[in-house]
Coordinates of C-alpha atoms in Angstrom, one line a residue:
M1 CA 49.0 -22.8 24.6
E2 CA 48.7 -19.4 24.8
R3 CA 48.2 -16.0 22.3
E4 CA 47.7 -12.3 22.8
V5 CA 45.6 -10.1 20.6
E6 CA 45.1 -6.7 20.6
V7 CA 40.7 -7.4 21.7
V8 CA 38.7 -10.8 22.9
V9 CA 35.2 -10.5 21.8
I10 CA 33.3 -13.6 23.6
G11 CA 30.4 -14.3 21.8
A12 CA 28.3 -14.3 17.9
G13 CA 25.3 -13.4 17.7
Q14 CA 24.3 -10.0 16.7
A15 CA 25.7 -8.0 19.4
G16 CA 29.6 -10.1 18.9
L17 CA 28.9 -10.0 15.2
A18 CA 28.4 -6.2 15.1
A19 CA 31.2 -5.6 17.0
A20 CA 33.4 -8.2 14.6
Y21 CA 32.4 -5.9 12.0
H22 CA 33.1 -3.4 13.2
L23 CA 36.4 -4.1 14.7
R24 CA 37.5 -5.2 11.1
R25 CA 37.7 -1.9 10.0
H26 CA 40.8 -1.4 11.8
F27 CA 41.9 -4.8 13.3
E28 CA 42.7 -8.1 11.2
P29 CA 41.2 -10.9 12.8
G30 CA 43.0 -13.9 14.0
T31 CA 46.3 -11.7 14.6
D32 CA 44.5 -8.3 16.1
F33 CA 41.5 -9.6 17.2
V34 CA 39.6 -12.8 18.0
V35 CA 35.6 -14.0 18.3
L36 CA 35.5 -17.0 20.6
D37 CA 31.7 -18.5 20.5
H38 CA 30.4 -21.1 22.3
S39 CA 27.8 -22.2 20.6
P40 CA 28.0 -24.8 17.9
H41 CA 27.0 -23.4 15.1
A42 CA 26.6 -19.6 13.7
G43 CA 23.2 -18.1 14.3
G44 CA 23.7 -17.3 18.1
A45 CA 20.5 -18.1 20.3
W46 CA 18.6 -18.1 16.6
Q47 CA 19.9 -21.1 16.2
F48 CA 17.8 -22.6 19.0
R49 CA 14.3 -21.0 18.9
W50 CA 11.3 -23.4 18.2
P51 CA 10.3 -23.9 14.9
T52 CA 6.8 -22.2 15.1
L53 CA 8.4 -18.7 15.7
T54 CA 8.2 -17.8 12.2
F55 CA 9.0 -14.4 10.6
K56 CA 5.9 -13.5 11.8
T57 CA 5.1 -14.1 15.0
V58 CA 8.9 -12.6 15.7
N59 CA 9.5 -9.8 18.0
G60 CA 11.8 -8.4 15.5
V61 CA 14.5 -9.3 13.5
Y62 CA 17.0 -6.0 12.7
Q63 CA 20.0 -6.6 10.4
L64 CA 23.2 -6.6 11.0
P65 CA 25.8 -3.3 9.8
G66 CA 26.6 -4.1 6.4
M67 CA 24.4 -7.0 5.1
S68 CA 20.4 -6.8 4.5
V69 CA 18.4 -9.3 6.8
P70 CA 16.8 -12.2 4.1
E71 CA 12.9 -11.4 3.8
P72 CA 11.3 -14.8 3.1
D73 CA 7.9 -16.4 3.5
P74 CA 6.5 -14.9 6.9
R75 CA 5.5 -18.2 7.6
T76 CA 9.5 -19.4 7.8
P77 CA 10.7 -20.5 10.5
V78 CA 13.2 -17.7 12.5
S79 CA 16.0 -20.7 13.3
G80 CA 17.3 -21.7 10.1
V81 CA 16.8 -18.4 8.3
I82 CA 18.7 -16.3 10.7
S83 CA 21.7 -18.9 11.6
D84 CA 22.2 -19.0 7.8
Y85 CA 22.2 -15.3 7.2
F86 CA 24.4 -15.4 10.3
A87 CA 27.1 -18.0 9.0
E88 CA 27.1 -16.0 5.7
Y89 CA 27.7 -13.1 7.3
E90 CA 30.7 -14.1 9.4
R91 CA 31.9 -15.8 5.9
H92 CA 31.5 -13.0 3.5
F93 CA 33.6 -10.0 6.3
D94 CA 36.3 -12.7 7.4
L95 CA 35.7 -12.9 10.9
R96 CA 37.1 -15.9 11.3
V97 CA 34.8 -17.0 14.4
Q98 CA 36.2 -19.8 16.5
R99 CA 33.8 -22.2 17.9
P100 CA 32.6 -24.1 20.0
V101 CA 34.9 -22.1 22.7
S102 CA 34.1 -21.7 26.3
V103 CA 35.3 -19.3 27.8
R104 CA 36.3 -20.5 31.4
S105 CA 37.3 -16.8 33.2
V106 CA 38.9 -14.0 32.6
R107 CA 41.3 -12.3 35.0
S108 CA 43.3 -9.2 34.9
R109 CA 47.0 -9.9 34.9
Q110 CA 49.8 -7.9 36.8
D111 CA 50.7 -6.1 33.1
G112 CA 47.3 -5.0 32.8
R113 CA 46.3 -7.2 30.2
L114 CA 43.5 -9.7 30.0
E115 CA 43.4 -13.0 30.6
V116 CA 41.3 -15.3 28.9
A117 CA 41.4 -18.8 29.7
T118 CA 39.0 -21.0 27.7
D119 CA 38.8 -25.0 27.0
R120 CA 40.8 -24.3 23.9
G121 CA 43.6 -22.4 25.7
T122 CA 44.3 -19.0 26.7
W123 CA 43.8 -15.4 25.0
I124 CA 45.6 -12.6 26.6
A125 CA 43.6 -9.0 25.9
R126 CA 44.1 -5.3 26.1
A127 CA 40.4 -5.0 26.2
L128 CA 37.3 -7.5 25.7
I129 CA 34.0 -7.1 24.2
N130 CA 31.5 -9.6 26.2
A131 CA 28.3 -10.6 23.7
T132 CA 27.6 -13.3 25.7
G133 CA 23.8 -12.7 25.9
T134 CA 21.5 -14.9 28.3
W135 CA 20.0 -18.4 26.3
Y136 CA 22.4 -20.3 28.1
R137 CA 21.0 -18.7 31.7
P138 CA 17.9 -19.8 31.5
F139 CA 16.3 -18.1 35.0
W140 CA 13.6 -20.5 36.6
P141 CA 11.7 -19.3 39.6
R142 CA 11.9 -21.4 42.9
Y143 CA 8.5 -21.5 44.9
P144 CA 7.8 -23.9 48.2
G145 CA 6.5 -27.1 47.2
Q146 CA 7.9 -26.9 43.6
E147 CA 10.0 -30.0 43.9
T148 CA 7.2 -32.9 44.3
F149 CA 5.3 -31.4 41.5
A150 CA 4.2 -34.6 39.7
G151 CA 3.8 -33.5 36.1
R152 CA 6.2 -32.0 33.5
Q153 CA 8.4 -28.5 34.4
L154 CA 10.0 -27.0 31.7
H155 CA 11.6 -23.7 30.4
T156 CA 11.3 -21.8 27.1
A157 CA 14.7 -22.2 26.5
Q158 CA 13.5 -26.4 26.0
Y159 CA 10.5 -25.2 23.9
R160 CA 9.9 -27.2 20.6
G161 CA 6.3 -27.0 19.4
P162 CA 3.0 -26.4 21.0
W163 CA 2.4 -30.2 19.8
E164 CA 4.2 -31.9 22.6
F165 CA 1.2 -30.6 24.7
E166 CA -1.7 -32.2 23.0
G167 CA -4.7 -33.0 25.5
Q168 CA -2.7 -31.5 28.1
R169 CA -3.5 -28.9 31.3
V170 CA -0.7 -26.5 31.1
A171 CA 0.1 -23.6 32.9
V172 CA 2.2 -20.9 31.7
V173 CA 4.1 -18.6 33.6
G174 CA 5.1 -15.3 32.9
G175 CA 4.4 -11.6 31.9
G176 CA 6.4 -11.0 28.6
I177 CA 6.2 -11.8 24.9
S178 CA 7.4 -15.3 25.0
A179 CA 4.4 -16.1 27.6
V180 CA 1.9 -14.4 25.3
Q181 CA 3.4 -16.4 22.1
H182 CA 3.5 -19.8 23.9
L183 CA -0.4 -19.5 25.1
L184 CA -1.7 -18.9 21.5
E185 CA 0.5 -21.3 19.9
I186 CA -0.8 -24.1 22.8
H187 CA -4.4 -22.8 23.7
P188 CA -5.4 -24.8 20.8
Y189 CA -3.5 -28.3 21.2
A190 CA -4.3 -28.6 25.0
E191 CA -7.2 -29.3 27.0
A192 CA -6.6 -26.0 28.9
T193 CA -4.8 -23.5 29.8
H194 CA -3.6 -21.0 32.5
W195 CA -1.7 -18.0 32.5
F196 CA 0.2 -16.5 35.9
T197 CA 2.2 -13.2 36.3
R198 CA 4.1 -11.5 38.7
R199 CA 2.5 -8.4 38.0
P200 CA -0.5 -7.4 35.7
P201 CA 0.5 -7.7 31.9
L202 CA 1.6 -4.2 30.5
W203 CA -0.2 -3.8 27.4
R204 CA 1.0 -1.2 24.5
D205 CA -2.0 0.2 22.7
G206 CA -0.7 3.0 19.6
E207 CA 2.1 2.7 17.7
F208 CA 5.4 2.4 19.3
N209 CA 7.0 5.2 18.0
P210 CA 10.8 6.1 17.8
D211 CA 10.5 8.7 21.0
R212 CA 8.9 5.0 22.9
G213 CA 11.5 3.5 21.5
R214 CA 14.2 6.1 23.0
E215 CA 12.3 6.7 26.7
A216 CA 11.8 2.6 27.3
V217 CA 15.5 2.7 26.3
A218 CA 16.2 5.6 28.8
M219 CA 15.0 3.6 31.4
V220 CA 16.8 0.2 31.0
E221 CA 20.2 2.3 30.6
D222 CA 19.4 4.7 34.0
R223 CA 19.4 0.9 35.8
V224 CA 22.6 0.0 34.6
R225 CA 24.1 3.1 35.1
R226 CA 23.1 2.8 38.6
G227 CA 24.2 -0.1 39.1
L228 CA 20.9 -2.1 39.3
R229 CA 20.3 -5.7 37.4
P230 CA 18.9 -4.3 33.3
R231 CA 15.6 -5.4 33.2
S232 CA 14.4 -6.4 29.3
V233 CA 13.4 -3.8 27.3
I234 CA 10.2 -5.2 26.9
S235 CA 9.5 -5.3 30.1
V236 CA 9.0 -1.1 29.6
T237 CA 7.8 -1.1 26.4
G238 CA 4.9 -3.5 26.9
I239 CA 3.9 -6.5 25.3
P240 CA 1.7 -5.0 21.8
L241 CA -2.2 -5.3 21.0
S242 CA -2.3 -7.0 17.6
P243 CA -5.4 -8.3 16.4
E244 CA -4.6 -11.7 17.4
I245 CA -3.0 -10.7 20.3
Q246 CA -6.4 -8.9 21.2
A247 CA -9.1 -11.8 20.2
A248 CA -7.3 -13.7 22.3
R249 CA -7.9 -11.0 25.4
E250 CA -11.0 -11.2 24.3
A251 CA -11.6 -14.9 24.1
G252 CA -10.4 -15.1 27.8
I253 CA -7.1 -17.1 26.5
L254 CA -5.0 -14.0 28.0
A255 CA -6.9 -14.3 31.1
A256 CA -3.4 -13.6 33.8
N257 CA -4.1 -15.1 37.3
P258 CA -1.6 -13.6 39.8
V259 CA 1.2 -16.2 40.6
F260 CA 1.1 -18.7 43.3
D261 CA 3.0 -18.5 46.4
R262 CA 3.3 -22.7 46.6
I263 CA 3.0 -25.9 44.3
E264 CA 1.5 -29.2 45.0
P265 CA 2.2 -32.5 43.8
A266 CA -1.1 -31.9 41.5
G267 CA -0.6 -28.2 40.6
P268 CA -0.4 -24.5 41.6
V269 CA -1.7 -23.2 45.0
T270 CA -4.2 -20.3 43.8
E271 CA -4.3 -17.2 45.4
D272 CA -7.6 -18.4 47.4
G273 CA -6.0 -21.1 48.8
S274 CA -7.3 -24.5 46.3
I275 CA -5.1 -26.4 44.2
M276 CA -5.4 -26.1 40.3
P277 CA -4.8 -29.4 38.3
V278 CA -2.6 -29.1 35.9
D279 CA 0.1 -31.4 34.3
V280 CA 2.6 -28.4 32.7
I281 CA 4.0 -26.3 34.6
F282 CA 5.9 -23.8 31.9
W283 CA 8.2 -21.6 32.8
A284 CA 8.1 -18.4 30.4
T285 CA 10.0 -16.9 33.1
G286 CA 13.3 -15.3 30.8
F287 CA 16.9 -15.4 31.1
R288 CA 19.7 -13.3 32.9
A289 CA 22.7 -12.1 31.5
S290 CA 26.0 -15.4 31.4
L291 CA 28.2 -13.3 32.8
D292 CA 29.5 -15.8 35.9
H293 CA 33.3 -16.0 33.4
L294 CA 34.0 -12.1 34.2
A295 CA 33.5 -13.4 38.4
P296 CA 37.1 -12.6 38.8
L297 CA 37.1 -8.7 37.9
A298 CA 34.8 -8.5 40.1
L299 CA 32.9 -6.0 38.4
R300 CA 29.3 -6.1 40.9
G301 CA 28.4 -3.9 42.7
S302 CA 26.3 -3.7 45.9
G303 CA 23.0 -3.5 43.7
G304 CA 23.5 -6.7 42.1
G305 CA 24.4 -5.4 38.5
I306 CA 27.5 -3.5 37.2
V307 CA 27.6 0.3 37.1
M308 CA 27.6 0.5 33.1
D309 CA 28.4 3.9 31.3
G310 CA 27.1 3.0 28.2
T311 CA 28.9 0.0 27.2
R312 CA 32.0 0.2 29.5
V313 CA 32.3 -0.8 32.3
A314 CA 32.7 1.8 34.5
A315 CA 34.8 0.3 36.8
D316 CA 37.2 -1.4 34.2
P317 CA 37.8 0.3 30.6
R318 CA 39.1 -2.3 29.0
V319 CA 35.7 -3.8 29.3
H320 CA 33.0 -3.6 28.0
L321 CA 29.3 -5.1 27.5
V322 CA 27.0 -5.3 24.3
G323 CA 23.6 -7.2 24.4
Y324 CA 23.2 -6.3 28.0
G325 CA 20.5 -3.9 29.6
P326 CA 19.4 -1.2 26.9
S327 CA 21.6 -3.1 24.2
A328 CA 19.9 -6.2 24.5
S329 CA 18.0 -6.2 21.4
T330 CA 18.8 -6.2 17.9
I331 CA 18.7 -3.2 16.6
G332 CA 20.8 -1.9 20.5
A333 CA 23.3 -4.8 19.8
N334 CA 24.6 -3.5 16.5
R335 CA 24.8 0.3 17.7
A336 CA 26.8 -1.0 20.8
G337 CA 29.4 -3.1 18.7
R338 CA 29.9 0.5 16.6
A339 CA 30.6 2.7 19.9
A340 CA 32.5 -0.1 22.0
V341 CA 34.9 -0.5 18.9
R342 CA 35.3 3.7 19.4
E343 CA 35.8 3.2 22.9
I344 CA 38.7 0.6 21.9
R345 CA 40.2 2.5 19.8
A346 CA 40.4 5.1 21.3
L347 CA 41.8 3.3 24.8
L348 CA 44.1 1.1 22.8
T349 CA 45.6 4.2 21.5
E350 CA 46.4 6.0 24.7
E351 CA 49.1 6.4 26.6
A352 CA 47.7 6.1 30.2
P353 CA 49.0 4.2 32.6
A354 CA 47.8 0.7 33.0
P355 CA 44.5 -0.1 34.8
R356 CA 45.1 -1.4 38.5
A357 CA 45.9 -5.4 38.2
V358 CA 42.6 -6.0 40.4
I359 CA 39.9 -4.1 40.3
R360 CA 36.9 -4.3 42.8
G361 CA 33.0 -3.1 41.6

């Protein structure tokens, strides 16, 4: 089955819904634009978060445009509340999200339009807003001997709570806020916890004001403008030194070790050559942008990333990436959705010649 629309939005997380909201103000859902989502239910990546991630411990939830975020008890798990919030948002603004739909590829057609092939048919569009986020592409580093490790290995994407580590020796690998949260939760249950990072943790002391926020976003934006792989905003802003985190540092729970070079069956080999026996290696090593379906467009450059101009792919004005690079945060995703729709409206009303059929990054 082949259907034609003006705009296809891929992904219905924060960035995708924000973009759909702004599209809805100018286009008709279902006929002028369509939102395709791979996830089984509303909620984006929030629906998969572990139950101990509560409104007290979450790094930040920012409201979608036009509807406030619920304010439950701080001890309430984020997953269910935000999933319900997203579902209500879709209903209230009649966004008609289609799910589950897996996008297999996006290609350029001879007539200048884009062909979005999915497991439920093909959509032909004049513009694309890609909001696929990162959840479905967890990053697993590779170290010599990793396959010989006799214990369990898991990634943040598979984490379901600290109680599964009762009485175990756990090595947490990663230098971001997720690694810190995992250590704080697991430590009371585990026999021992050990923290490994590639670089010393970047702690943020003092108030995180708007000026520091803009500076951090500008640094990430500079990378994507130059076609480099984006870094997370938290890698630039640093980890906030809350009273709980400061206490854990003083107690030695957050004492980072340099990351190991190899892994033996019993555990990682530390800097001095000794083996640290552990039962679990927990990879809190983040995620990468889920962009494989865009490969036929050849958007990546020599720097390994995609050269961006705001939300627009510099090489192809039909394609916008929201929730990517500097907009990979809840507040940034909202702004990116609005900006993308503004530029797409301008593109669709232009009398300029159609883009080339093949776009080189």
